[in-house]
PDB file of C-alpha atoms in Angstrom:
ATOM      1  CA  MET N   1     -45.464-133.392 101.752  1.00 52.00           C
ATOM      2  CA  VAL N   2     -48.305-131.254 100.388  1.00 49.00           C
ATOM      3  CA  LEU N   3     -46.131-130.234  97.449  1.00 47.00           C
ATOM      4  CA  ALA N   4     -45.252-133.853  96.747  1.00 53.00           C
ATOM      5  CA  ALA N   5     -48.896-134.855  96.842  1.00 48.00           C
ATOM      6  CA  GLY N   6     -49.742-132.007  94.471  1.00 49.00           C
ATOM      7  CA  CYS N   7     -47.022-133.079  92.040  1.00 49.00           C
ATOM      8  CA  LEU N   8     -48.231-136.674  92.170  1.00 42.00           C
ATOM      9  CA  GLY N   9     -51.785-135.575  91.456  1.00 47.00           C
ATOM     10  CA  ALA N  10     -50.639-133.501  88.500  1.00 42.00           C
ATOM     11  CA  LEU N  11     -48.606-136.405  87.161  1.00 39.00           C
ATOM     12  CA  LEU N  12     -51.555-138.771  87.427  1.00 38.00           C
ATOM     13  CA  ALA N  13     -53.753-136.255  85.631  1.00 37.00           C
ATOM     14  CA  VAL N  14     -51.251-135.981  82.789  1.00 42.00           C
ATOM     15  CA  ILE N  15     -51.003-139.759  82.523  1.00 40.00           C
ATOM     16  CA  ALA N  16     -54.795-140.044  82.411  1.00 40.00           C
ATOM     17  CA  VAL N  17     -55.210-137.523  79.577  1.00 43.00           C
ATOM     18  CA  PRO N  18     -54.543-139.949  76.695  1.00 48.00           C
ATOM     19  CA  ARG N  19     -57.012-142.510  78.038  1.00 46.00           C
ATOM     20  CA  ILE N  20     -59.692-139.890  78.645  1.00 44.00           C
ATOM     21  CA  ALA N  21     -59.161-138.392  75.196  1.00 45.00           C
ATOM     22  CA  GLY N  22     -59.101-141.813  73.560  1.00 41.00           C
ATOM     23  CA  HIS N  23     -62.374-142.890  75.112  1.00 46.00           C
ATOM     24  CA  ALA N  24     -63.948-139.523  74.330  1.00 45.00           C
ATOM     25  CA  ALA N  25     -63.022-139.997  70.676  1.00 49.00           C
ATOM     26  CA  LEU N  26     -64.886-143.319  70.704  1.00 53.00           C
ATOM     27  CA  LEU N  27     -68.278-141.849  71.623  1.00 52.00           C
ATOM     28  CA  PRO N  28     -69.549-141.791  67.990  1.00 57.00           C
ATOM     29  CA  TYR N  29     -68.669-145.474  67.649  1.00 65.00           C
ATOM     30  CA  GLY N  30     -70.983-146.755  70.393  1.00 66.00           C
ATOM     31  CA  SER N  31     -74.063-147.451  68.266  1.00 76.00           C
ATOM     32  CA  VAL N  32     -71.965-149.061  65.519  1.00 79.00           C
ATOM     33  CA  ARG N  33     -70.340-151.393  68.064  1.00 81.00           C
ATOM     34  CA  ALA N  34     -73.792-152.496  69.201  1.00 80.00           C
ATOM     35  CA  ALA N  35     -74.830-153.186  65.596  1.00 79.00           C
ATOM     36  CA  LEU N  36     -71.688-155.247  64.977  1.00 80.00           C
ATOM     37  CA  ASP N  37     -72.336-157.252  68.151  1.00 79.00           C
ATOM     38  CA  GLU N  38     -75.896-157.989  67.013  1.00 79.00           C
ATOM     39  CA  GLY N  39     -75.041-158.757  63.382  1.00 79.00           C
ATOM     40  CA  VAL N  40     -77.166-155.836  62.160  1.00 79.00           C
ATOM     41  CA  ALA N  41     -76.421-154.006  58.907  1.00 82.00           C
ATOM     42  CA  VAL N  42     -74.747-150.598  59.241  1.00 84.00           C
ATOM     43  CA  GLU N  43     -74.849-147.830  56.646  1.00 84.00           C
ATOM     44  CA  ALA N  44     -71.611-146.874  54.913  1.00 84.00           C
ATOM     45  CA  ALA N  45     -71.697-143.336  56.338  1.00 84.00           C
ATOM     46  CA  ARG N  46     -71.884-144.588  59.909  1.00 86.00           C
ATOM     47  CA  LEU N  47     -69.082-147.070  59.274  1.00 86.00           C
ATOM     48  CA  ASP N  48     -66.901-144.271  57.880  1.00 85.00           C
ATOM     49  CA  ALA N  49     -67.617-142.139  60.952  1.00 86.00           C
ATOM     50  CA  ALA N  50     -66.774-145.092  63.199  1.00 86.00           C
ATOM     51  CA  ARG N  51     -63.471-145.651  61.377  1.00 85.00           C
ATOM     52  CA  GLU N  52     -62.520-142.003  61.866  1.00 86.00           C
ATOM     53  CA  ALA N  53     -63.433-142.165  65.563  1.00 84.00           C
ATOM     54  CA  LEU N  54     -61.350-145.305  66.053  1.00 84.00           C
ATOM     55  CA  GLU N  55     -58.394-143.801  64.191  1.00 85.00           C
ATOM     56  CA  ARG N  56     -58.482-140.750  66.493  1.00 85.00           C
ATOM     57  CA  ALA N  57     -58.759-142.967  69.565  1.00 82.00           C
ATOM     58  CA  GLY N  58     -55.845-145.049  68.305  1.00 80.00           C
ATOM     59  CA  GLU N  59     -53.680-141.948  68.032  1.00 82.00           C
ATOM     60  CA  TRP N  60     -54.239-141.311  71.740  1.00 82.00           C
ATOM     61  CA  LEU N  61     -53.914-144.969  72.745  1.00 76.00           C
ATOM     62  CA  PRO N  62     -51.596-146.767  70.308  1.00 80.00           C
ATOM     63  CA  GLY N  63     -51.425-150.499  70.916  1.00 78.00           C
ATOM     64  CA  ASP N  64     -54.728-150.596  72.815  1.00 87.00           C
ATOM     65  CA  ALA N  65     -56.141-154.101  72.217  1.00 87.00           C
ATOM     66  CA  ALA N  66     -59.821-153.102  72.259  1.00 88.00           C
ATOM     67  CA  ILE N  67     -59.320-150.210  69.845  1.00 88.00           C
ATOM     68  CA  ALA N  68     -57.259-152.333  67.462  1.00 90.00           C
ATOM     69  CA  ARG N  69     -59.902-155.071  67.546  1.00 91.00           C
ATOM     70  CA  ASP N  70     -62.792-152.695  66.938  1.00 90.00           C
ATOM     71  CA  ARG N  71     -60.913-150.913  64.159  1.00 91.00           C
ATOM     72  CA  ALA N  72     -60.488-154.302  62.496  1.00 91.00           C
ATOM     73  CA  ARG N  73     -64.176-155.174  62.913  1.00 91.00           C
ATOM     74  CA  VAL N  74     -65.222-151.958  61.185  1.00 88.00           C
ATOM     75  CA  ALA N  75     -62.645-152.429  58.419  1.00 90.00           C
ATOM     76  CA  ARG N  76     -64.043-155.902  57.765  1.00 90.00           C
ATOM     77  CA  ARG N  77     -67.565-154.510  57.345  1.00 88.00           C
ATOM     78  CA  VAL N  78     -66.357-151.728  55.055  1.00 90.00           C
ATOM     79  CA  ALA N  79     -64.449-154.305  52.978  1.00 90.00           C
ATOM     80  CA  VAL N  80     -67.676-156.280  52.477  1.00 87.00           C
ATOM     81  CA  LEU N  81     -69.411-153.157  51.182  1.00 87.00           C
ATOM     82  CA  ALA N  82     -66.424-152.354  48.952  1.00 86.00           C
ATOM     83  CA  GLY N  83     -66.615-155.767  47.280  1.00 81.00           C
ATOM     84  CA  ASP N  84     -63.571-156.797  45.260  1.00 84.00           C
ATOM     85  CA  GLY N  85     -60.576-154.686  44.326  1.00 87.00           C
ATOM     86  CA  ARG N  86     -57.527-153.098  45.876  1.00 89.00           C
ATOM     87  CA  ALA N  87     -59.463-151.001  48.368  1.00 89.00           C
ATOM     88  CA  ALA N  88     -61.228-154.038  49.823  1.00 90.00           C
ATOM     89  CA  ASP N  89     -58.013-156.073  49.833  1.00 92.00           C
ATOM     90  CA  GLY N  90     -56.246-153.290  51.701  1.00 93.00           C
ATOM     91  CA  LEU N  91     -58.998-153.165  54.297  1.00 91.00           C
ATOM     92  CA  ARG N  92     -58.814-156.917  54.838  1.00 93.00           C
ATOM     93  CA  LEU N  93     -55.051-156.805  55.316  1.00 93.00           C
ATOM     94  CA  SER N  94     -55.432-153.820  57.652  1.00 93.00           C
ATOM     95  CA  ALA N  95     -57.924-155.829  59.709  1.00 93.00           C
ATOM     96  CA  VAL N  96     -55.453-158.711  59.995  1.00 95.00           C
ATOM     97  CA  ALA N  97     -52.679-156.337  61.124  1.00 94.00           C
ATOM     98  CA  ASP N  98     -54.915-154.753  63.781  1.00 93.00           C
ATOM     99  CA  LEU N  99     -56.084-158.124  65.053  1.00 94.00           C
ATOM    100  CA  ARG N 100     -52.511-159.304  65.421  1.00 95.00           C
ATOM    101  CA  ILE N 101     -51.922-156.235  67.588  1.00 93.00           C
ATOM    102  CA  ALA N 102     -55.065-156.991  69.582  1.00 93.00           C
ATOM    103  CA  ALA N 103     -54.158-160.652  70.089  1.00 94.00           C
ATOM    104  CA  ALA N 104     -50.605-159.792  71.139  1.00 93.00           C
ATOM    105  CA  SER N 105     -51.823-157.081  73.527  1.00 92.00           C
ATOM    106  CA  ALA N 106     -54.544-159.259  75.099  1.00 92.00           C
ATOM    107  CA  PRO N 107     -53.481-162.882  74.530  1.00 94.00           C
ATOM    108  CA  ALA N 108     -56.032-164.231  77.007  1.00 95.00           C
ATOM    109  CA  ASP N 109     -58.967-162.850  74.980  1.00 95.00           C
ATOM    110  CA  ALA N 110     -60.463-165.703  72.949  1.00 96.00           C
ATOM    111  CA  PHE N 111     -62.559-163.354  70.802  1.00 94.00           C
ATOM    112  CA  ASN N 112     -59.393-161.677  69.469  1.00 95.00           C
ATOM    113  CA  TRP N 113     -57.939-165.043  68.416  1.00 96.00           C
ATOM    114  CA  ALA N 114     -61.166-166.127  66.739  1.00 96.00           C
ATOM    115  CA  LEU N 115     -61.455-162.806  64.908  1.00 95.00           C
ATOM    116  CA  LEU N 116     -57.830-163.065  63.798  1.00 96.00           C
ATOM    117  CA  ALA N 117     -58.389-166.552  62.381  1.00 96.00           C
ATOM    118  CA  ASP N 118     -61.494-165.418  60.500  1.00 95.00           C
ATOM    119  CA  ALA N 119     -59.812-162.275  59.155  1.00 95.00           C
ATOM    120  CA  GLU N 120     -56.791-164.232  57.939  1.00 96.00           C
ATOM    121  CA  ILE N 121     -59.005-166.757  56.125  1.00 95.00           C
ATOM    122  CA  ILE N 122     -60.879-163.932  54.404  1.00 93.00           C
ATOM    123  CA  ALA N 123     -57.553-162.352  53.446  1.00 93.00           C
ATOM    124  CA  GLY N 124     -56.503-165.606  51.762  1.00 93.00           C
ATOM    125  CA  THR N 125     -54.489-167.430  54.411  1.00 95.00           C
ATOM    126  CA  PRO N 126     -54.730-171.260  54.105  1.00 96.00           C
ATOM    127  CA  ILE N 127     -56.835-173.021  56.734  1.00 95.00           C
ATOM    128  CA  GLU N 128     -53.851-174.967  58.058  1.00 95.00           C
ATOM    129  CA  ALA N 129     -52.085-171.725  58.906  1.00 97.00           C
ATOM    130  CA  VAL N 130     -54.982-170.351  60.993  1.00 97.00           C
ATOM    131  CA  LEU N 131     -55.544-173.476  63.087  1.00 97.00           C
ATOM    132  CA  PRO N 132     -53.116-172.257  65.806  1.00 97.00           C
ATOM    133  CA  ALA N 133     -55.245-169.110  66.296  1.00 97.00           C
ATOM    134  CA  LEU N 134     -58.430-171.204  66.430  1.00 96.00           C
ATOM    135  CA  ARG N 135     -56.866-173.503  68.999  1.00 96.00           C
ATOM    136  CA  LEU N 136     -55.808-170.513  71.084  1.00 96.00           C
ATOM    137  CA  ALA N 137     -59.391-169.214  70.921  1.00 96.00           C
ATOM    138  CA  ARG N 138     -60.603-172.582  72.197  1.00 94.00           C
ATOM    139  CA  LEU N 139     -57.930-172.699  74.906  1.00 95.00           C
ATOM    140  CA  THR N 140     -58.342-169.144  76.225  1.00 95.00           C
ATOM    141  CA  GLY N 141     -62.133-168.981  76.110  1.00 92.00           C
ATOM    142  CA  PRO N 142     -63.668-172.467  76.071  1.00 88.00           C
ATOM    143  CA  ARG N 143     -67.039-171.045  77.179  1.00 88.00           C
ATOM    144  CA  LYS N 144     -66.879-167.479  75.821  1.00 90.00           C
ATOM    145  CA  ALA N 145     -70.020-167.074  73.707  1.00 91.00           C
ATOM    146  CA  SER N 146     -68.716-164.451  71.266  1.00 90.00           C
ATOM    147  CA  ALA N 147     -65.608-166.493  70.474  1.00 94.00           C
ATOM    148  CA  LEU N 148     -67.553-169.767  70.239  1.00 94.00           C
ATOM    149  CA  LEU N 149     -70.096-168.277  67.853  1.00 94.00           C
ATOM    150  CA  LEU N 150     -67.377-166.960  65.570  1.00 94.00           C
ATOM    151  CA  GLN N 151     -65.558-170.312  65.664  1.00 96.00           C
ATOM    152  CA  HIS N 152     -68.854-172.019  64.815  1.00 96.00           C
ATOM    153  CA  GLY N 153     -69.153-169.905  61.667  1.00 96.00           C
ATOM    154  CA  ILE N 154     -65.551-170.524  60.623  1.00 97.00           C
ATOM    155  CA  VAL N 155     -65.821-174.297  61.037  1.00 97.00           C
ATOM    156  CA  MET N 156     -69.214-174.483  59.307  1.00 97.00           C
ATOM    157  CA  ARG N 157     -67.921-172.588  56.269  1.00 97.00           C
ATOM    158  CA  HIS N 158     -64.712-174.611  56.031  1.00 97.00           C
ATOM    159  CA  TRP N 159     -65.945-177.966  57.287  1.00 97.00           C
ATOM    160  CA  PRO N 160     -63.987-180.270  54.926  1.00 96.00           C
ATOM    161  CA  ALA N 161     -60.661-178.628  55.875  1.00 96.00           C
ATOM    162  CA  MET N 162     -61.285-178.694  59.636  1.00 97.00           C
ATOM    163  CA  PRO N 163     -59.853-181.372  61.953  1.00 96.00           C
ATOM    164  CA  ASP N 164     -62.355-183.403  63.959  1.00 96.00           C
ATOM    165  CA  GLU N 165     -61.304-181.654  67.171  1.00 94.00           C
ATOM    166  CA  MET N 166     -62.612-178.323  65.873  1.00 95.00           C
ATOM    167  CA  ARG N 167     -65.825-179.844  64.508  1.00 96.00           C
ATOM    168  CA  ILE N 168     -66.578-181.508  67.845  1.00 95.00           C
ATOM    169  CA  HIS N 169     -65.732-178.322  69.742  1.00 93.00           C
ATOM    170  CA  VAL N 170     -68.141-176.050  67.840  1.00 93.00           C
ATOM    171  CA  MET N 171     -70.973-178.559  67.480  1.00 94.00           C
ATOM    172  CA  ARG N 172     -71.030-179.087  71.235  1.00 92.00           C
ATOM    173  CA  ASP N 173     -72.802-175.712  71.531  1.00 91.00           C
ATOM    174  CA  ALA N 174     -74.795-175.726  68.283  1.00 91.00           C
ATOM    175  CA  ALA N 175     -78.151-176.229  70.019  1.00 92.00           C
ATOM    176  CA  VAL N 176     -77.302-173.567  72.615  1.00 92.00           C
ATOM    177  CA  PHE N 177     -76.684-171.038  69.850  1.00 92.00           C
ATOM    178  CA  TRP N 178     -80.044-171.750  68.243  1.00 94.00           C
ATOM    179  CA  HIS N 179     -81.849-171.512  71.575  1.00 92.00           C
ATOM    180  CA  ARG N 180     -80.642-167.897  71.868  1.00 92.00           C
ATOM    181  CA  PRO N 181     -82.592-165.631  69.475  1.00 91.00           C
ATOM    182  CA  VAL N 182     -79.798-163.035  69.588  1.00 89.00           C
ATOM    183  CA  SER N 183     -77.513-165.602  67.895  1.00 92.00           C
ATOM    184  CA  HIS N 184     -79.908-166.429  65.060  1.00 92.00           C
ATOM    185  CA  PRO N 185     -78.475-163.982  62.463  1.00 90.00           C
ATOM    186  CA  PHE N 186     -74.967-165.408  62.935  1.00 91.00           C
ATOM    187  CA  VAL N 187     -76.111-169.042  62.951  1.00 94.00           C
ATOM    188  CA  LEU N 188     -78.249-168.591  59.838  1.00 94.00           C
ATOM    189  CA  GLU N 189     -75.448-166.850  57.962  1.00 93.00           C
ATOM    190  CA  SER N 190     -73.102-169.739  58.784  1.00 95.00           C
ATOM    191  CA  TYR N 191     -75.753-172.285  57.792  1.00 96.00           C
ATOM    192  CA  TYR N 192     -76.364-170.653  54.405  1.00 95.00           C
ATOM    193  CA  ASP N 193     -72.635-170.447  53.698  1.00 95.00           C
ATOM    194  CA  ALA N 194     -71.933-174.046  54.744  1.00 97.00           C
ATOM    195  CA  GLY N 195     -71.852-177.175  52.616  1.00 96.00           C
ATOM    196  CA  TYR N 196     -74.064-180.245  52.954  1.00 97.00           C
ATOM    197  CA  ALA N 197     -71.876-182.085  55.502  1.00 97.00           C
ATOM    198  CA  ALA N 198     -71.734-179.111  57.901  1.00 97.00           C
ATOM    199  CA  ARG N 199     -75.470-178.510  57.630  1.00 97.00           C
ATOM    200  CA  ALA N 200     -76.136-182.180  58.294  1.00 97.00           C
ATOM    201  CA  ALA N 201     -73.925-182.096  61.392  1.00 97.00           C
ATOM    202  CA  PHE N 202     -75.736-179.005  62.681  1.00 97.00           C
ATOM    203  CA  ARG N 203     -79.144-180.580  62.099  1.00 96.00           C
ATOM    204  CA  ALA N 204     -77.992-183.766  63.850  1.00 95.00           C
ATOM    205  CA  GLU N 205     -77.206-181.708  66.962  1.00 94.00           C
ATOM    206  CA  LEU N 206     -80.630-180.053  66.848  1.00 94.00           C
ATOM    207  CA  ALA N 207     -82.358-183.411  66.355  1.00 93.00           C
ATOM    208  CA  ALA N 208     -82.235-183.917  70.122  1.00 92.00           C
ATOM    209  CA  TYR N 209     -84.607-180.935  70.334  1.00 93.00           C
ATOM    210  CA  PRO N 210     -87.380-181.640  67.762  1.00 93.00           C
ATOM    211  CA  ARG N 211     -89.126-178.319  68.301  1.00 94.00           C
ATOM    212  CA  SER N 212     -85.853-176.446  67.722  1.00 93.00           C
ATOM    213  CA  LEU N 213     -85.254-178.327  64.476  1.00 94.00           C
ATOM    214  CA  GLU N 214     -88.814-177.579  63.389  1.00 95.00           C
ATOM    215  CA  HIS N 215     -88.271-173.907  64.218  1.00 94.00           C
ATOM    216  CA  LEU N 216     -85.067-173.846  62.161  1.00 95.00           C
ATOM    217  CA  ASP N 217     -86.889-175.288  59.150  1.00 95.00           C
ATOM    218  CA  LEU N 218     -89.691-172.748  59.507  1.00 94.00           C
ATOM    219  CA  VAL N 219     -87.185-169.879  59.580  1.00 93.00           C
ATOM    220  CA  LEU N 220     -85.323-171.303  56.576  1.00 92.00           C
ATOM    221  CA  LEU N 221     -88.576-171.670  54.630  1.00 90.00           C
ATOM    222  CA  ARG N 222     -89.660-168.137  55.510  1.00 89.00           C
ATOM    223  CA  ASN N 223     -86.317-166.708  54.405  1.00 85.00           C
ATOM    224  CA  MET N 224     -86.386-168.750  51.189  1.00 80.00           C
ATOM    225  CA  ARG N 225     -89.700-167.166  50.250  1.00 69.00           C
ATOM    226  CA  ARG N 226     -88.239-163.709  50.790  1.00 62.00           C
ATOM    227  CA  ARG N 227     -85.283-164.333  48.481  1.00 56.00           C
TER     228      ARG N 227
END
């Protein structure tokens, strides 16, 4: 019995090694993850270090949904810095591939579906083809803030091509997003990228909160002066 228990303990230790090693490899990525969550700019050197850390972690834990998702998030940021060209295109396609892994590995995670839809649009996929992923994001996480905020940005940027169901879904929480200062960078980026109709719809939602609409205009004016 003692021998059997010892063998079981050894087996469990061996099984745990990849997960321990994978998470240990991710330690350098922690501060970058926080910056991505907050919409803060990250220097190219730190992004490169994060990519290397995620690649090492992925070698220990292939198919891990969280690692695949985070690898895609970093690749998307690096692609933005790379601009146009083959390198950036390759990074965008790599992000799509990783997010498909993440969505398949954790199909109940709305953030993965929203990220996948956004990554596919950026990689050139037609809006009609990404609607299933957006609908899955809405279905699996109807109140998940990170997924809702990302969906808000997607719909704002592509307002004319979006069905009414998606417009209604994201605008339902427009005022909530603006009432949370942590969401301001994401909301403002979506607002600047949007066309007139999307901006008008957003302002109509804020109109129920006059002080919030006034605050938005003050922030927009302040940013305009800085540009």
